[in-house]
Structure formats: C-alpha cells, structure tokens
Short mmCIF file of C-alpha atoms in Angstrom, two decimals:
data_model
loop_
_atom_site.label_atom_id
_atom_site.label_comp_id
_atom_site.label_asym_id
_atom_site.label_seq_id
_atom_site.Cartn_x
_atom_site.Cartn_y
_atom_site.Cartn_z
CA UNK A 2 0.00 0.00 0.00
CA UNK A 3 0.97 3.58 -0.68
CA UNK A 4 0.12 6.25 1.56
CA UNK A 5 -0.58 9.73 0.70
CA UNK A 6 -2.19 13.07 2.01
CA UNK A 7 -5.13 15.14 0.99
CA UNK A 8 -6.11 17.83 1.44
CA UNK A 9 -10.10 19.14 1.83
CA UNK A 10 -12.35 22.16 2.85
CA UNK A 11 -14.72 22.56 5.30
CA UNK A 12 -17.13 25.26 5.96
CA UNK A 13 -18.17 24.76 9.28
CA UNK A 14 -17.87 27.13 11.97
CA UNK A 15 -16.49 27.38 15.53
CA UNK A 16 -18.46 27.76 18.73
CA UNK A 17 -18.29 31.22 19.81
CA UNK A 18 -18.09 31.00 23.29
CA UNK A 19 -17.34 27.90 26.14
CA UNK A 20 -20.81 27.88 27.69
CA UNK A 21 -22.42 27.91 23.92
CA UNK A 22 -21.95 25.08 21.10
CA UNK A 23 -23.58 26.67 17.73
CA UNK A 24 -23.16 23.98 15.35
CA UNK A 25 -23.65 25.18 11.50
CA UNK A 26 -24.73 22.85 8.80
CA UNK A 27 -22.01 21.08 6.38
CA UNK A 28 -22.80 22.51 3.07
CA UNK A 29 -24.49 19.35 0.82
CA UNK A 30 -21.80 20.59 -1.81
CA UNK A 31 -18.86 19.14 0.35
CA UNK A 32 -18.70 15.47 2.18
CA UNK A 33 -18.11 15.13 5.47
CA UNK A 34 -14.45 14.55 6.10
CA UNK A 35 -13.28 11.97 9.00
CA UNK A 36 -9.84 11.59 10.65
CA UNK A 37 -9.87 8.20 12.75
CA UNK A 38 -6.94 7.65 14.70
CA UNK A 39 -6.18 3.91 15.32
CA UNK A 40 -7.81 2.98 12.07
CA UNK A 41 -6.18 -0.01 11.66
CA UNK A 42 -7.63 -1.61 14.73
CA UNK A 43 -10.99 -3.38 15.02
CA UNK A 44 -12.93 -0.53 16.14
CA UNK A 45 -11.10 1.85 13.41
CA UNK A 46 -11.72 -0.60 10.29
CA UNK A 47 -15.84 -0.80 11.62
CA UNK A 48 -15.95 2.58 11.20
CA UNK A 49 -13.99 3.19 8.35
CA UNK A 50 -16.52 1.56 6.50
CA UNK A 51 -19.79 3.09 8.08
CA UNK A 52 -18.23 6.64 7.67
CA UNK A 53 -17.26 5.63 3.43
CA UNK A 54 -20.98 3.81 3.72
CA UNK A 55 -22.55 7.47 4.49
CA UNK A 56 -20.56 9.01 1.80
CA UNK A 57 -17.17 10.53 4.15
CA UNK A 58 -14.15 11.47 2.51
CA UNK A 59 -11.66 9.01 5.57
CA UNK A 60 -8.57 9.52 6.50
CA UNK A 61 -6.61 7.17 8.91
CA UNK A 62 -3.21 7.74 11.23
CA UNK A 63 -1.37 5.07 11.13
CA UNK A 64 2.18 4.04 12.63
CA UNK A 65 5.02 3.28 10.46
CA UNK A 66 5.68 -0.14 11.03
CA UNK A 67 8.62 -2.64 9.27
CA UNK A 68 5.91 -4.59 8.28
CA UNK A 69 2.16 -3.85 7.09
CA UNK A 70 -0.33 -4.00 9.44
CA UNK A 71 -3.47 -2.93 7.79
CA UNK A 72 -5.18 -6.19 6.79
CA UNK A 73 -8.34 -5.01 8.61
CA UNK A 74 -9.07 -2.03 6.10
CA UNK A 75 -7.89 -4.38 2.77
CA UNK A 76 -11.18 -5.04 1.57
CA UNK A 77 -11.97 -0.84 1.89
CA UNK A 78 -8.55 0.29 0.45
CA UNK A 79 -8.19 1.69 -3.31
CA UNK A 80 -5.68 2.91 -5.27
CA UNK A 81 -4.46 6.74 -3.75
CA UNK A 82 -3.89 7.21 -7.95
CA UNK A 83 -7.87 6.21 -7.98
CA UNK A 84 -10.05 9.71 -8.27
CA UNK A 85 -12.51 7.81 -7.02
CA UNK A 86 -10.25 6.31 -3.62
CA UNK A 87 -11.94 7.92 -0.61
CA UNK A 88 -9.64 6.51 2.37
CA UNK A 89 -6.23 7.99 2.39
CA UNK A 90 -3.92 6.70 5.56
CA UNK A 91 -1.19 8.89 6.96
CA UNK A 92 1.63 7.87 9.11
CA UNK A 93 1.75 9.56 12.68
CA UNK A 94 1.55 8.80 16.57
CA UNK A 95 -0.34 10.26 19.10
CA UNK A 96 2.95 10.56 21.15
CA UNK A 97 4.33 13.28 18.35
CA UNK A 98 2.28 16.46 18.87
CA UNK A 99 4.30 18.32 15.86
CA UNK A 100 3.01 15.38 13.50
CA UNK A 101 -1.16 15.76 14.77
CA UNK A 102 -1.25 19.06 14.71
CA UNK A 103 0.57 19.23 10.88
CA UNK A 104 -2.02 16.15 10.17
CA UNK A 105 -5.29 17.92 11.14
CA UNK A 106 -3.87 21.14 9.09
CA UNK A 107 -3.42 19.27 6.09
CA UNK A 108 -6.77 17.00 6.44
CA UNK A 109 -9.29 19.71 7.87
CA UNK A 110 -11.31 17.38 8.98
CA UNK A 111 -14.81 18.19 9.84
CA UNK A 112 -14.95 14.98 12.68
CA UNK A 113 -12.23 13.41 14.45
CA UNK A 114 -12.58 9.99 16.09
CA UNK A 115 -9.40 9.46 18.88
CA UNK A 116 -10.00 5.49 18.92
CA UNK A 117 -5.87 4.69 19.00
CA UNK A 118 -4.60 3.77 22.31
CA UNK A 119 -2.47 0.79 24.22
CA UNK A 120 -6.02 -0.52 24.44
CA UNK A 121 -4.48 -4.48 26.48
CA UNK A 122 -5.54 -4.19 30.10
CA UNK A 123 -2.87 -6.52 31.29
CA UNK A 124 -0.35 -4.92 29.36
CA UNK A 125 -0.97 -1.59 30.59
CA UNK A 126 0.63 -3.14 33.81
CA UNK A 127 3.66 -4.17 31.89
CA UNK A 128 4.42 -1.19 30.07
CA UNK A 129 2.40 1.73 32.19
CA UNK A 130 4.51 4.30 31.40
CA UNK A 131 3.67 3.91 27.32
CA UNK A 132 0.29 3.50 28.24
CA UNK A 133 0.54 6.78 30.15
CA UNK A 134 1.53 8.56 26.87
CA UNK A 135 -0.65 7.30 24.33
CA UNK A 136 -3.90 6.89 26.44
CA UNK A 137 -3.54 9.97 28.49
CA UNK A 138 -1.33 12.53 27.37
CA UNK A 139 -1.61 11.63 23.60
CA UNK A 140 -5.53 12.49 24.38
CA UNK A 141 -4.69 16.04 25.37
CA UNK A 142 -2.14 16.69 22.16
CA UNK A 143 -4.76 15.47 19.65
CA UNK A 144 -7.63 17.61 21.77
CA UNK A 145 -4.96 20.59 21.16
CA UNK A 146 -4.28 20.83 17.62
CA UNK A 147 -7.86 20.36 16.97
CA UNK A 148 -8.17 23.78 19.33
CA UNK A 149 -5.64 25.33 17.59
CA UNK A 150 -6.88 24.59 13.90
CA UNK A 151 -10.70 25.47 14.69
CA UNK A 152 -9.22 28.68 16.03
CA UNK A 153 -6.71 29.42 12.83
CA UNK A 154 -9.57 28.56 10.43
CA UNK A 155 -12.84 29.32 12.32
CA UNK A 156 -13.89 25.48 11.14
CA UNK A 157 -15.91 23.06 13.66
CA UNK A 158 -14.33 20.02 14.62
CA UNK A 159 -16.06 17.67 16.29
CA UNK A 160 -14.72 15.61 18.48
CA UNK A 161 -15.00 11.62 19.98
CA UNK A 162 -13.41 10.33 22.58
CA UNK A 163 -12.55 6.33 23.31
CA UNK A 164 -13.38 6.10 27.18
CA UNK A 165 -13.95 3.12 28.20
CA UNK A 166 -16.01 0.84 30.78
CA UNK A 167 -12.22 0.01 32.38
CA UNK A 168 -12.70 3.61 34.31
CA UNK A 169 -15.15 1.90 36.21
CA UNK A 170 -12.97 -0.35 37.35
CA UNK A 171 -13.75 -1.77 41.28
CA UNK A 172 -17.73 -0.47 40.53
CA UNK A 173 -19.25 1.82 42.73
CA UNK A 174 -23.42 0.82 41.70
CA UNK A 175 -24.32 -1.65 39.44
CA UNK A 176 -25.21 -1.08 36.87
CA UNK A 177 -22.46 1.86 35.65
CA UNK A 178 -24.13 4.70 33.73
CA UNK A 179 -22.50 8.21 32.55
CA UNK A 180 -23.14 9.73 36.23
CA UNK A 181 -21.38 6.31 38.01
CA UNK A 182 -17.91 7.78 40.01
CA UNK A 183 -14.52 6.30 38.41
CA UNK A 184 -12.45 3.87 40.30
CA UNK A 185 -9.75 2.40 38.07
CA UNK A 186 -7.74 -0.97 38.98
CA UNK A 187 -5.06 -0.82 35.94
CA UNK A 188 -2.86 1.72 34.34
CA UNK A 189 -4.83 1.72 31.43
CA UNK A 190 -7.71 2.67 33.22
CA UNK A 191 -5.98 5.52 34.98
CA UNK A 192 -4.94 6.35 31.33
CA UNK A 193 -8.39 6.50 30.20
CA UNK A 194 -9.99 8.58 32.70
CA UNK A 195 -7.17 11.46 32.04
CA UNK A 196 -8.20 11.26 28.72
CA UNK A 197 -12.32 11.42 29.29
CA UNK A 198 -12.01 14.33 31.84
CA UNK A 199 -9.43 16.54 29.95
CA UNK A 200 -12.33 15.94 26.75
CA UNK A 201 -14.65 16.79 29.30
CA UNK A 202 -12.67 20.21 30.26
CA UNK A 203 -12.09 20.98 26.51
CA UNK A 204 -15.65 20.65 25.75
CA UNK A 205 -16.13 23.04 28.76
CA UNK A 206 -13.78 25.20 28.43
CA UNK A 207 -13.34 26.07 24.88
CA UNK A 208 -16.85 25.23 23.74
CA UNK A 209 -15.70 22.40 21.56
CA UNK A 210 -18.19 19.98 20.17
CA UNK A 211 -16.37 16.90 21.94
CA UNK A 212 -18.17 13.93 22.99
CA UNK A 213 -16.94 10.78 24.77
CA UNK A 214 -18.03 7.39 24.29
CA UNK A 215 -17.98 5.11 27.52
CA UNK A 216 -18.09 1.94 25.86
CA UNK A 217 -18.06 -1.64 27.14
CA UNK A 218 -16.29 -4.58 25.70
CA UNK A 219 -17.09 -4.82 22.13
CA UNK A 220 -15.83 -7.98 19.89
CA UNK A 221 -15.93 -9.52 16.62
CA UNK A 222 -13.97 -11.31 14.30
CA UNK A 223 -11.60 -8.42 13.85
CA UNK A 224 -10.84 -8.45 17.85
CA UNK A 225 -6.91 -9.04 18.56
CA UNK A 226 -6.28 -12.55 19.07
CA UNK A 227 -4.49 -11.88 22.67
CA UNK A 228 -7.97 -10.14 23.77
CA UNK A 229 -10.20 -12.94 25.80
CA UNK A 230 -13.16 -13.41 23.87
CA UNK A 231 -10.86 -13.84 20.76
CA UNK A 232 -8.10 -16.10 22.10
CA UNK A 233 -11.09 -18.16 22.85
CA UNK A 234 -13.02 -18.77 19.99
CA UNK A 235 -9.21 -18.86 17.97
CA UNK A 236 -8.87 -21.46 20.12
CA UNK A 237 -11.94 -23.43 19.88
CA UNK A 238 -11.76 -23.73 15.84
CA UNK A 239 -8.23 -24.97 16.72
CA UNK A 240 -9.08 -27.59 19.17
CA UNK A 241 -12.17 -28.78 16.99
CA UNK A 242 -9.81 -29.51 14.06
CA UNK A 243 -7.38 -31.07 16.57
CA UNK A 244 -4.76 -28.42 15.71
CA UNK A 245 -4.76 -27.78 19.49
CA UNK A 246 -5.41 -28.85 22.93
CA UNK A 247 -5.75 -26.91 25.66
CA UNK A 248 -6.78 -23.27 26.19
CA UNK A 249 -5.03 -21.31 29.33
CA UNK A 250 -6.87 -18.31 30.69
CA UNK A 251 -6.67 -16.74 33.96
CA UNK A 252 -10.10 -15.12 35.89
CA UNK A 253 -12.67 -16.89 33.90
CA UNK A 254 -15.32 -15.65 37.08
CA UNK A 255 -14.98 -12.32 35.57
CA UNK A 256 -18.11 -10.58 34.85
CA UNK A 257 -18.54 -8.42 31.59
CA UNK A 258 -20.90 -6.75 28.84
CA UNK A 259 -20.16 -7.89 25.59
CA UNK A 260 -21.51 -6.34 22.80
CA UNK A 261 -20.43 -6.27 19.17
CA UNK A 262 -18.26 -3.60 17.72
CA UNK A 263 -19.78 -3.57 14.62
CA UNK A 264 -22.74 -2.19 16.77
CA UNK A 265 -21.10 0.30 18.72
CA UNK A 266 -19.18 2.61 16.32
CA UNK A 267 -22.88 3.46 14.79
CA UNK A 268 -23.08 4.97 17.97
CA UNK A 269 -19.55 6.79 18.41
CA UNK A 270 -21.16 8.55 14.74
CA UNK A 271 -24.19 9.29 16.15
CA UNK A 272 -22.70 11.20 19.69
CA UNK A 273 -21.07 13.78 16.55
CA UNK A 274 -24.20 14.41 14.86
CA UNK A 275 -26.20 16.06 17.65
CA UNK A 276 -26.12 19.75 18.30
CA UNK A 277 -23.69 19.32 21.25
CA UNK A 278 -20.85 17.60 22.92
CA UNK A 279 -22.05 14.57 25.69
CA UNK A 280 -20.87 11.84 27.64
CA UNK A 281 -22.89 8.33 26.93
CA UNK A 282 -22.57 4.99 27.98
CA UNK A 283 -22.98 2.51 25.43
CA UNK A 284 -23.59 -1.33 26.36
CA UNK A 285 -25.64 -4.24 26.08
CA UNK A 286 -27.28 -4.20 29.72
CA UNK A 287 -26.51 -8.15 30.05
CA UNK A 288 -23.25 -9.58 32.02
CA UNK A 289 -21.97 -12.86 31.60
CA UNK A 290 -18.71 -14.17 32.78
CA UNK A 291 -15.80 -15.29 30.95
CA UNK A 292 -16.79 -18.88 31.84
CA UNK A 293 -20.28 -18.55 30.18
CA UNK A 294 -18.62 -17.18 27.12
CA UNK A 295 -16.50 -20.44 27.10
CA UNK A 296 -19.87 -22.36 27.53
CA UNK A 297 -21.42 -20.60 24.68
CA UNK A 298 -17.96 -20.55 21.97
CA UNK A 299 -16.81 -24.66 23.10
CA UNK A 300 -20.82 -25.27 23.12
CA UNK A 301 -21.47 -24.36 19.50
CA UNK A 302 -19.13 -26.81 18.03
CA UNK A 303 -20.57 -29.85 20.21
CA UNK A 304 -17.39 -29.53 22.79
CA UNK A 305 -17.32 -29.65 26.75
CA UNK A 306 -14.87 -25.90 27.90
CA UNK A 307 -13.99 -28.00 30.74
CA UNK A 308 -11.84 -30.41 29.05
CA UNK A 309 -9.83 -28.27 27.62
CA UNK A 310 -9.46 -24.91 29.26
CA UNK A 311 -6.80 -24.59 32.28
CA UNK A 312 -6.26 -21.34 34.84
CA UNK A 313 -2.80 -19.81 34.40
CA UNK A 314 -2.12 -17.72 37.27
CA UNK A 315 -0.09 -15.55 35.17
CA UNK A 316 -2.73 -14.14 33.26
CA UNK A 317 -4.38 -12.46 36.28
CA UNK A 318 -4.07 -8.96 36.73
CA UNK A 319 -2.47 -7.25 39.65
CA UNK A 320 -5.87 -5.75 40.60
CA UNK A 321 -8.89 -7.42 39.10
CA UNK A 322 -12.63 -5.49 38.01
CA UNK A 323 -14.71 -8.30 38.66
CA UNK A 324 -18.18 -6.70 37.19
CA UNK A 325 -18.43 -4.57 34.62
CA UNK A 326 -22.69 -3.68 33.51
CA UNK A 327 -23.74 -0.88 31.75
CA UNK A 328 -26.92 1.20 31.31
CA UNK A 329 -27.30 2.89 27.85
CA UNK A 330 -31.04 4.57 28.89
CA UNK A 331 -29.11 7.89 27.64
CA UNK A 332 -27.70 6.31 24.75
CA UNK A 333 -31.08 4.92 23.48
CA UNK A 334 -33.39 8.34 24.93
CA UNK A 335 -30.97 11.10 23.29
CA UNK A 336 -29.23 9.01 20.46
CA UNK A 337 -31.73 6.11 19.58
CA UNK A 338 -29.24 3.52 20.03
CA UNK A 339 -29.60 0.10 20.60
CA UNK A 340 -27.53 -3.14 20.27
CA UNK A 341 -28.30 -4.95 17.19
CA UNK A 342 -26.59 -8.38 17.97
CA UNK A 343 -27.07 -10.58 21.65
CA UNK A 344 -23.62 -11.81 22.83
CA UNK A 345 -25.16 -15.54 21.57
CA UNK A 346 -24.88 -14.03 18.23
CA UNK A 347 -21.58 -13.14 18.62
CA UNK A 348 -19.95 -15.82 19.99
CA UNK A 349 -21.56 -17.69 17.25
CA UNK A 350 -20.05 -15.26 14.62
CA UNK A 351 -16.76 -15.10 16.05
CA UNK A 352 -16.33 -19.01 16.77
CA UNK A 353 -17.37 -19.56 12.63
CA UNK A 354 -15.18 -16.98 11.60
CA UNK A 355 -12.51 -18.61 13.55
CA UNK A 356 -12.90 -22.12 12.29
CA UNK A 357 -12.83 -21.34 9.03
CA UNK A 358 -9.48 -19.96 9.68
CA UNK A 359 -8.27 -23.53 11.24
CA UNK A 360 -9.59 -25.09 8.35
CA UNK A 361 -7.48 -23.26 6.14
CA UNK A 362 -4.91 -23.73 8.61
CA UNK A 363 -5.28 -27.36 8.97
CA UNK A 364 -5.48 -27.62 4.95
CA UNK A 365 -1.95 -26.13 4.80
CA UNK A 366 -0.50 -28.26 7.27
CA UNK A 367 -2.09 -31.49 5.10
CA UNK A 368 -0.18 -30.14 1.94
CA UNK A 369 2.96 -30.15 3.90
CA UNK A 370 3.50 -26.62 4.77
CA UNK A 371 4.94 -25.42 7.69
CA UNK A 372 1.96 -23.17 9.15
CA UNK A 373 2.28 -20.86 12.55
CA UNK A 374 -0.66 -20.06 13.93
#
C-alpha cells in the first residue's frame, strides 16, 4: 500500500463561546471529512466503512511499522492514484504532537474519532509508562491541535473520545451509567480517565463539540487474538480440528458486557451528529462471565470448555474489576441507540469466523507446509 495526504475544505464554523456550542450545517456541496486515529484496529476498520458507507471522505493515522499492518481495512482500500479512492492513511503517533497538529492542518477534517490507544488491560501493567503517553497525554495533544486549527480557520471540529467501561474499574453501583464515580484498577484505566475528563474540560472550556463514548467490551472477528473473547473462539476452531489442545486463561469468574463492535461505532457517529458535545454509555445491559462465554464458543461446536481450558495464574491482573454492567437509557433516549446483535450471536459469529481460519490452517498443514498459527 501507498500512503498519501489530501487535502479538503470545510465550511463549518467554531463555537463562539465555552458555555455555547452553535453547530452550523455542512454545506451538501462538500462530504463530510473523517480523521480516525487507530484505524487499523478493530474498532477503526468498523468505522472506516460506516463513515465511506454514508458518503465521508476518511482519512486514517497510522504508525510506520517494518511490516504492514493494515489487513483489517484491505477489503476498503483503493488505489491513492484512484479519483474515485476515498480513504487515504497517513503515518503519525499520538505521542508526536508536531506530526497531529501538521495532520489535522493538512486533512481539515470536519470529525475526528481518537479510537488509538495501548487498548491491552494486562499490558498496561507491563508497560504503564507507554500506556501513560498514548492513552492519556496523547488524548490532550490530539484535543490541542484540533483547538488550535478550529481557532486558525474558524472550522468546527467535532470531536469523539474512546473512554472506556475500564474507568469503572472496582464499581461503585451496578449497573455503571455516565453519572457512576470512576475507580480504576489498571494503568490503562488511569490512562483512560485522564483522557475522558481533559475531553470533558475541553468541551467546557473552549466550547468544543467533543463527545466521549464510555463503551463496554465490544468484539468480533476483527478483535486481537491476545484479547479474551478472541483467544477463545481462535482457540476453539483450533481444538475442533485437533490443531490444538488446551486453552489457558486466567479469571474466567470475571463478569462483563459484551456487545459487538460492529454495533457500537454506529453509535460513536451518532454522539457527533447532535447539536452538542455529551458523555454516553454505550452497552448491552446483560453480564456474563468469561466462563459462560466459554460455555457458549466450546458449546457451538458440540465440545465440553472443561476439558480443555486450564487457569494460568499468570494471566491475572495485579488488581482485578470483577463486574463490569452498563446502562445505555441515555444512549437509546438522546441518540436512539440500541444493540443490534445478543452476545449468543456473537460468539456464534466469532467461533465460525474462527474455524474457518483452522480449516485453512489445517489444509496447509495437510499439503505439507509449515503453518504458525
């Protein structure tokens, strides 16, 4: 792939004071243009393709990388020579403040969408430091240039926010909604709620049309494969096709809301089109515990989780959230929002997705190939 930079006008206007959004109406004349941060990830690549769906002009930051890692958004990618090629990716970092605020110059985006982070829970305890940077201070950088180009150009941005249901963390009611006090248990979840409440102050302070999206877990197919639900149903397809034989996980007892993410960017699009900045939750309302998910991915293939998944103590975290429920009233009263697919559903989708991937596996081990999975 080839990566080039584009350039577009917008005619939208600034809020005029802190205490007052005015939003102004995108002339029909020019498309909406979208910069998504974190494109390449399984969140980025969903909405990559509802934003080109409705017609967007998309741009993506990516991270230069030795090798390509942008299989998620091959199906969506055109020639940059195409006229007709409406994604354009640039290389950049939320860490490099010089590089955003050149970036949202160049792009003049009318909507940004901050989805990149160090997004691995258990990570963020390995590397806290990174996951300072990117989740928390990258947050404020990006949240800057956008100030400083809306007030060079008079042009709107508006602006979402990743949060996440991690700020939560050791839950103070059951379920969480947008009013629910934060109590992280992980760096990344320190990380996160930096990068909410500074969105917060920006929206407050300057007037900025920025809205953050406190969403629980989300999967699909696209999910990393060292995420839980994923490493699962990977798993499963591999086990069914005897290319493996045990799964190890650590706190299967954990409780969480899984939705699909194919679900949940409709809503990060929808927080930008009303006429101000908010906060919303966005979740199924149903908790089930990793164990159950096991039940449901192992149980749709005719298997039995329990002879073949083991507890590895080092796959705990330090500090564990054992319950994590949300309560989208807001989300379906002020957005008209609503999950589309039950977590059956997804485990379903995810576990068929998954073996068709051992199959192909297995078929290039039959011929003789030497195959890593």
């Amino acid at each position: 792939m080839e990566w080039t930079d584009m350039e577009n006008e917008s005619s939208i206007g600034r809020a005029d004071r802190a205490d007052e959004q005015k939003p102004m109406a995108n002339p029909s004349s020019s498309p909406k243009i979208a910069l998504i941060t974190g494109i390449t990830g399984q969140d980025g690549s969903y909405l990559a393709e509802l934003l080109l769906a409705k017609g967007y002009d998309v741009h993506g930051i990516i991270r230069r990388s030795s090798s390509f890692n942008t299989g998620r958004l091959d199906h969506l990618y055109r020639d940059p020579h195409d006229p007709a090629a409406r994604l354009r990716l640039h290389y950049g970092d939320l860490a490099d403040a010089n590089c955003l605020s050149r970036l949202i110059q160049e792009v003049k985006p009318t909507e940004v969408y901050n989805l990149a982070a160090q997004s691995h829970v258990r990570v963020s305890f390995d590397q806290p430091v990174f996951t300072a940077d990117v989740d928390a201070t990258g947050v404020l950088k990006l949240l800057e240039a956008v100030r400083n180009f809306q007030e060079a150009s008079g042009r709107e941005v508006r602006f979402y926010q990743a949060s996440s249901s991690e700020m939560f963390g050791k839950v103070q009611e059951v379920p969480q909604r947008e009013s629910t006090p934060f109590w992280p248990r992980s760096p990344y979840g320190c990380a996160k709620v930096f990068g909410h409440w500074i969105t917060v102050n920006y929206r407050e302070s300057y007037g900025m049309h920025a809205s953050c999206g406190i969403l629980f877990n989300h999967e699909s197919p696209r999910r990393g494969e060292t995420f839980v639900t994923r490493k699962i149903t990977r798993a499963v397809g591999r086990i069914k096709l005897g290319l493996q034989s045990k799964l190890y996980l650590g706190n299967i007892d954990a409780l969480r809301d899984w939705g699909f993410a194919g679900d949940y960017v409709e809503a990060m699009w929808l927080m930008l089109q009303q006429p101000r900045g908010d906060d919303f939750v966005i979740a199924t309302e149903r908790m089930i515990s990793v164990r159950q998910f096991c039940e449901l991915t192992f149980g749709h293939l005719g298997l039995d989780y329990r002879d073949f998944v083991e507890i590895d103590p080092r796959y705990f975290r330090p500090a564990e959230v054992e319950q994590l429920l949300g309560d989208a009233t807001k989300a379906r009263t002020v957005l008209g929002w609503k999950p589309r697919t039950s977590v059956e559903d997804l485990a379903r989708m995810m576990v068929e997705h998954d073996l068709e991937l051992a199959r192909r596996e297995r078929t290039l081990r039959d011929a003789g190939h030497d195959v890593h999975a």
